[in-house]
PDB file of C-alpha atoms in Angstrom:
ATOM      1  CA  MET A   1     144.219  66.269 -46.882  1.00 93.00           C
ATOM      2  CA  THR A   2     145.245  69.918 -47.003  1.00 97.00           C
ATOM      3  CA  ARG A   3     143.590  72.671 -44.948  1.00 98.00           C
ATOM      4  CA  GLY A   4     143.126  76.244 -46.045  1.00 98.00           C
ATOM      5  CA  GLN A   5     141.464  79.545 -45.169  1.00 98.00           C
ATOM      6  CA  ALA A   6     139.905  81.850 -47.725  1.00 98.00           C
ATOM      7  CA  ARG A   7     138.726  85.397 -47.052  1.00 98.00           C
ATOM      8  CA  ASN A   8     135.646  87.278 -48.151  1.00 98.00           C
ATOM      9  CA  GLY A   9     136.116  90.700 -46.604  1.00 97.00           C
ATOM     10  CA  LYS A  10     136.180  90.202 -42.825  1.00 95.00           C
ATOM     11  CA  VAL A  11     134.886  86.630 -43.061  1.00 97.00           C
ATOM     12  CA  SER A  12     137.403  83.775 -42.927  1.00 98.00           C
ATOM     13  CA  LEU A  13     136.273  80.504 -44.525  1.00 98.00           C
ATOM     14  CA  ALA A  14     137.813  77.193 -43.561  1.00 98.00           C
ATOM     15  CA  TYR A  15     138.162  74.432 -46.131  1.00 98.00           C
ATOM     16  CA  GLU A  16     139.824  71.068 -46.613  1.00 98.00           C
ATOM     17  CA  MET A  17     141.121  69.659 -49.893  1.00 98.00           C
ATOM     18  CA  PHE A  18     141.483  66.022 -50.932  1.00 98.00           C
ATOM     19  CA  GLY A  19     143.202  64.607 -53.998  1.00 98.00           C
ATOM     20  CA  PRO A  20     145.698  65.691 -56.609  1.00 97.00           C
ATOM     21  CA  SER A  21     145.539  69.003 -58.463  1.00 96.00           C
ATOM     22  CA  SER A  22     145.047  67.012 -61.676  1.00 97.00           C
ATOM     23  CA  GLY A  23     141.546  66.033 -60.481  1.00 98.00           C
ATOM     24  CA  GLU A  24     138.341  67.660 -61.716  1.00 98.00           C
ATOM     25  CA  PRO A  25     137.548  70.516 -59.242  1.00 98.00           C
ATOM     26  CA  LEU A  26     134.589  69.733 -56.958  1.00 98.00           C
ATOM     27  CA  LEU A  27     133.337  72.013 -54.149  1.00 98.00           C
ATOM     28  CA  LEU A  28     131.045  70.589 -51.436  1.00 98.00           C
ATOM     29  CA  ILE A  29     128.828  73.049 -49.502  1.00 98.00           C
ATOM     30  CA  MET A  30     126.925  71.850 -46.438  1.00 97.00           C
ATOM     31  CA  GLY A  31     123.628  73.163 -45.023  1.00 93.00           C
ATOM     32  CA  VAL A  32     122.704  75.565 -42.263  1.00 87.00           C
ATOM     33  CA  GLY A  33     124.831  75.338 -39.146  1.00 86.00           C
ATOM     34  CA  ALA A  34     126.484  72.110 -40.321  1.00 93.00           C
ATOM     35  CA  GLN A  35     130.218  71.630 -40.445  1.00 96.00           C
ATOM     36  CA  MET A  36     132.062  70.496 -43.536  1.00 97.00           C
ATOM     37  CA  LEU A  37     132.816  67.270 -41.642  1.00 96.00           C
ATOM     38  CA  LEU A  38     129.313  66.067 -42.515  1.00 96.00           C
ATOM     39  CA  TRP A  39     130.758  65.461 -45.971  1.00 98.00           C
ATOM     40  CA  HIS A  40     132.397  62.354 -44.559  1.00 98.00           C
ATOM     41  CA  GLU A  41     136.085  61.849 -45.328  1.00 98.00           C
ATOM     42  CA  ASP A  42     135.360  58.404 -46.861  1.00 98.00           C
ATOM     43  CA  PHE A  43     132.860  60.055 -49.237  1.00 98.00           C
ATOM     44  CA  CYS A  44     135.438  62.690 -50.216  1.00 98.00           C
ATOM     45  CA  LEU A  45     138.077  60.017 -50.821  1.00 98.00           C
ATOM     46  CA  GLU A  46     135.670  58.011 -52.982  1.00 98.00           C
ATOM     47  CA  LEU A  47     135.104  61.126 -55.114  1.00 98.00           C
ATOM     48  CA  VAL A  48     138.897  61.480 -55.406  1.00 98.00           C
ATOM     49  CA  ARG A  49     139.090  57.859 -56.603  1.00 98.00           C
ATOM     50  CA  ARG A  50     136.566  58.823 -59.262  1.00 98.00           C
ATOM     51  CA  GLY A  51     138.805  61.578 -60.619  1.00 98.00           C
ATOM     52  CA  PHE A  52     137.903  64.666 -58.597  1.00 98.00           C
ATOM     53  CA  GLN A  53     139.943  67.040 -56.506  1.00 98.00           C
ATOM     54  CA  VAL A  54     137.495  67.622 -53.646  1.00 98.00           C
ATOM     55  CA  VAL A  55     137.146  70.633 -51.390  1.00 98.00           C
ATOM     56  CA  ARG A  56     134.668  70.784 -48.511  1.00 98.00           C
ATOM     57  CA  MET A  57     134.102  74.108 -46.763  1.00 98.00           C
ATOM     58  CA  ASP A  58     132.586  75.519 -43.591  1.00 98.00           C
ATOM     59  CA  ASN A  59     130.056  78.275 -44.227  1.00 97.00           C
ATOM     60  CA  ARG A  60     130.182  81.424 -42.133  1.00 96.00           C
ATOM     61  CA  ASP A  61     128.800  80.773 -38.643  1.00 94.00           C
ATOM     62  CA  ALA A  62     129.778  77.092 -38.867  1.00 94.00           C
ATOM     63  CA  GLY A  63     132.776  74.987 -37.901  1.00 95.00           C
ATOM     64  CA  LEU A  64     136.137  76.689 -38.244  1.00 95.00           C
ATOM     65  CA  SER A  65     134.900  79.658 -40.288  1.00 97.00           C
ATOM     66  CA  THR A  66     134.142  83.094 -38.838  1.00 95.00           C
ATOM     67  CA  HIS A  67     131.217  83.176 -36.423  1.00 92.00           C
ATOM     68  CA  LEU A  68     129.401  86.494 -36.622  1.00 89.00           C
ATOM     69  CA  THR A  69     128.325  86.549 -32.979  1.00 83.00           C
ATOM     70  CA  HIS A  70     128.542  90.341 -32.816  1.00 79.00           C
ATOM     71  CA  HIS A  71     125.302  90.484 -34.838  1.00 72.00           C
ATOM     72  CA  GLY A  72     123.423  88.808 -31.992  1.00 73.00           C
ATOM     73  CA  GLU A  73     120.721  86.222 -32.436  1.00 75.00           C
ATOM     74  CA  PRO A  74     117.566  87.223 -34.289  1.00 72.00           C
ATOM     75  CA  ARG A  75     114.282  86.795 -32.435  1.00 72.00           C
ATOM     76  CA  LEU A  76     112.342  83.611 -33.277  1.00 70.00           C
ATOM     77  CA  PHE A  77     109.272  85.698 -34.135  1.00 71.00           C
ATOM     78  CA  ASP A  78     111.254  87.733 -36.669  1.00 71.00           C
ATOM     79  CA  LEU A  79     112.723  84.576 -38.216  1.00 67.00           C
ATOM     80  CA  ILE A  80     109.222  83.207 -38.758  1.00 66.00           C
ATOM     81  CA  VAL A  81     107.294  86.352 -39.673  1.00 71.00           C
ATOM     82  CA  ARG A  82     109.941  88.629 -41.216  1.00 70.00           C
ATOM     83  CA  PRO A  83     112.859  86.399 -42.258  1.00 71.00           C
ATOM     84  CA  LYS A  84     114.424  88.968 -44.595  1.00 73.00           C
ATOM     85  CA  ALA A  85     114.444  91.611 -41.870  1.00 74.00           C
ATOM     86  CA  ALA A  86     115.892  89.103 -39.383  1.00 72.00           C
ATOM     87  CA  ALA A  87     118.672  87.924 -41.691  1.00 73.00           C
ATOM     88  CA  ARG A  88     122.163  89.130 -40.800  1.00 82.00           C
ATOM     89  CA  TYR A  89     123.478  88.242 -44.267  1.00 89.00           C
ATOM     90  CA  SER A  90     122.108  86.876 -47.520  1.00 90.00           C
ATOM     91  CA  LEU A  91     122.448  83.880 -49.817  1.00 93.00           C
ATOM     92  CA  SER A  92     124.404  86.196 -52.095  1.00 96.00           C
ATOM     93  CA  ASP A  93     126.899  86.843 -49.284  1.00 97.00           C
ATOM     94  CA  MET A  94     127.273  83.096 -48.754  1.00 97.00           C
ATOM     95  CA  ALA A  95     127.643  82.485 -52.501  1.00 98.00           C
ATOM     96  CA  ASP A  96     130.413  85.100 -52.497  1.00 98.00           C
ATOM     97  CA  ASP A  97     132.032  83.158 -49.638  1.00 98.00           C
ATOM     98  CA  ALA A  98     132.128  80.039 -51.821  1.00 98.00           C
ATOM     99  CA  ILE A  99     133.533  82.082 -54.711  1.00 98.00           C
ATOM    100  CA  ALA A 100     136.255  83.320 -52.324  1.00 98.00           C
ATOM    101  CA  VAL A 101     137.159  79.673 -51.656  1.00 98.00           C
ATOM    102  CA  LEU A 102     137.392  79.019 -55.423  1.00 98.00           C
ATOM    103  CA  ASP A 103     139.582  82.119 -55.762  1.00 98.00           C
ATOM    104  CA  ASP A 104     141.840  81.029 -52.910  1.00 98.00           C
ATOM    105  CA  LEU A 105     142.280  77.659 -54.611  1.00 98.00           C
ATOM    106  CA  GLY A 106     143.008  79.311 -57.960  1.00 98.00           C
ATOM    107  CA  TRP A 107     140.041  77.493 -59.533  1.00 98.00           C
ATOM    108  CA  PRO A 108     138.446  79.490 -62.358  1.00 98.00           C
ATOM    109  CA  SER A 109     135.455  77.118 -62.159  1.00 98.00           C
ATOM    110  CA  ALA A 110     134.313  73.981 -60.341  1.00 98.00           C
ATOM    111  CA  ASN A 111     131.589  71.398 -60.097  1.00 98.00           C
ATOM    112  CA  VAL A 112     129.527  72.452 -57.089  1.00 98.00           C
ATOM    113  CA  VAL A 113     127.448  70.188 -54.836  1.00 98.00           C
ATOM    114  CA  GLY A 114     125.301  71.645 -52.077  1.00 98.00           C
ATOM    115  CA  GLY A 115     123.097  70.013 -49.472  1.00 96.00           C
ATOM    116  CA  SER A 116     120.045  71.795 -48.048  1.00 92.00           C
ATOM    117  CA  LEU A 117     121.078  75.448 -47.513  1.00 93.00           C
ATOM    118  CA  GLY A 118     124.295  74.527 -49.338  1.00 96.00           C
ATOM    119  CA  GLY A 119     122.139  73.724 -52.372  1.00 96.00           C
ATOM    120  CA  MET A 120     120.569  77.174 -52.177  1.00 94.00           C
ATOM    121  CA  ILE A 121     124.048  78.714 -51.941  1.00 97.00           C
ATOM    122  CA  ALA A 122     125.139  76.691 -54.981  1.00 97.00           C
ATOM    123  CA  GLN A 123     122.039  77.780 -56.906  1.00 96.00           C
ATOM    124  CA  THR A 124     122.803  81.407 -56.040  1.00 97.00           C
ATOM    125  CA  MET A 125     126.373  80.905 -57.270  1.00 98.00           C
ATOM    126  CA  ALA A 126     124.983  79.575 -60.562  1.00 97.00           C
ATOM    127  CA  ILE A 127     122.714  82.612 -60.946  1.00 97.00           C
ATOM    128  CA  GLU A 128     125.220  85.282 -59.914  1.00 98.00           C
ATOM    129  CA  HIS A 129     128.481  83.682 -61.137  1.00 98.00           C
ATOM    130  CA  PRO A 130     127.455  81.229 -63.911  1.00 98.00           C
ATOM    131  CA  GLN A 131     130.936  81.156 -65.450  1.00 98.00           C
ATOM    132  CA  ARG A 132     132.362  79.760 -62.201  1.00 98.00           C
ATOM    133  CA  LEU A 133     130.255  76.574 -62.194  1.00 98.00           C
ATOM    134  CA  ARG A 134     130.954  73.564 -64.405  1.00 98.00           C
ATOM    135  CA  SER A 135     127.949  71.746 -62.982  1.00 98.00           C
ATOM    136  CA  LEU A 136     125.454  72.120 -60.141  1.00 97.00           C
ATOM    137  CA  THR A 137     124.043  69.393 -57.925  1.00 97.00           C
ATOM    138  CA  SER A 138     121.509  70.565 -55.358  1.00 95.00           C
ATOM    139  CA  ILE A 139     120.544  67.953 -52.764  1.00 95.00           C
ATOM    140  CA  MET A 140     117.543  68.227 -50.385  1.00 87.00           C
ATOM    141  CA  SER A 141     117.217  71.875 -51.315  1.00 83.00           C
ATOM    142  CA  SER A 142     114.758  74.429 -52.613  1.00 72.00           C
ATOM    143  CA  PRO A 143     114.960  77.202 -55.196  1.00 71.00           C
ATOM    144  CA  SER A 144     113.465  79.675 -52.714  1.00 63.00           C
ATOM    145  CA  ALA A 145     113.467  80.236 -48.981  1.00 60.00           C
ATOM    146  CA  ARG A 146     109.708  80.924 -49.261  1.00 63.00           C
ATOM    147  CA  ILE A 147     108.919  77.423 -50.483  1.00 61.00           C
ATOM    148  CA  GLY A 148     108.134  75.094 -47.604  1.00 61.00           C
ATOM    149  CA  ARG A 149     108.255  77.832 -44.989  1.00 62.00           C
ATOM    150  CA  ALA A 150     105.816  77.365 -42.136  1.00 64.00           C
ATOM    151  CA  THR A 151     102.718  79.545 -41.926  1.00 69.00           C
ATOM    152  CA  ILE A 152     102.249  81.841 -38.951  1.00 69.00           C
ATOM    153  CA  ARG A 153      99.524  79.496 -37.647  1.00 75.00           C
ATOM    154  CA  THR A 154     101.820  76.460 -37.810  1.00 72.00           C
ATOM    155  CA  SER A 155     104.676  78.418 -36.257  1.00 70.00           C
ATOM    156  CA  MET A 156     102.460  79.454 -33.342  1.00 74.00           C
ATOM    157  CA  LYS A 157     101.543  75.802 -32.734  1.00 74.00           C
ATOM    158  CA  VAL A 158     105.214  74.801 -32.767  1.00 69.00           C
ATOM    159  CA  ALA A 159     106.030  77.628 -30.340  1.00 72.00           C
ATOM    160  CA  ALA A 160     103.274  76.414 -28.001  1.00 74.00           C
ATOM    161  CA  LEU A 161     104.684  72.884 -28.123  1.00 70.00           C
ATOM    162  CA  LEU A 162     108.168  74.158 -27.298  1.00 70.00           C
ATOM    163  CA  LYS A 163     106.902  75.872 -24.141  1.00 76.00           C
ATOM    164  CA  HIS A 164     106.365  72.470 -22.523  1.00 77.00           C
ATOM    165  CA  PRO A 165     109.100  70.096 -23.714  1.00 75.00           C
ATOM    166  CA  VAL A 166     108.310  66.392 -23.495  1.00 75.00           C
ATOM    167  CA  THR A 167     110.306  64.338 -21.046  1.00 80.00           C
ATOM    168  CA  THR A 168     108.751  60.890 -21.367  1.00 82.00           C
ATOM    169  CA  ALA A 169     107.770  58.506 -24.143  1.00 82.00           C
ATOM    170  CA  GLN A 170     104.123  58.843 -23.070  1.00 84.00           C
ATOM    171  CA  GLU A 171     104.224  62.628 -23.440  1.00 77.00           C
ATOM    172  CA  ALA A 172     105.870  62.300 -26.822  1.00 72.00           C
ATOM    173  CA  GLY A 173     103.124  59.966 -27.974  1.00 74.00           C
ATOM    174  CA  GLU A 174     100.438  62.353 -26.817  1.00 71.00           C
TER     175      GLU A 174
END
């Protein structure tokens, strides 16, 4: 395994590479807040055995990549009611991060696999940089952040539940 750091402006992106340079390029992008390590090393090595050169990366605000703490945390209300206004960066920014990793590796294109938010990042890469993707696999993902988002009513119920966390099995059942 080889470690690297790519840059997209002020953001540093950590990645790890498995397999020989003769392998078919494959980039793995994990979901929100998850480290690249969730693409288990055994899984990466199995992909190498199947002919790929595998790279897994940490998104911004995850793992060994830049954490943008200076932006502060958005308010929960804003995340639920006005997610675009609460966002500190966009899917396009994160897609550009992944492109920066491809650039750092010298890969003109790659097969891209994304899980959850990583799938949305991969889809955004395909839309904004179609020439850079050989294939796209989106796992447990959605084509839009609006699909599956909780309603204000549901969010208020969840907030009420969080005010009084359960501490026993009986409370959890109730």
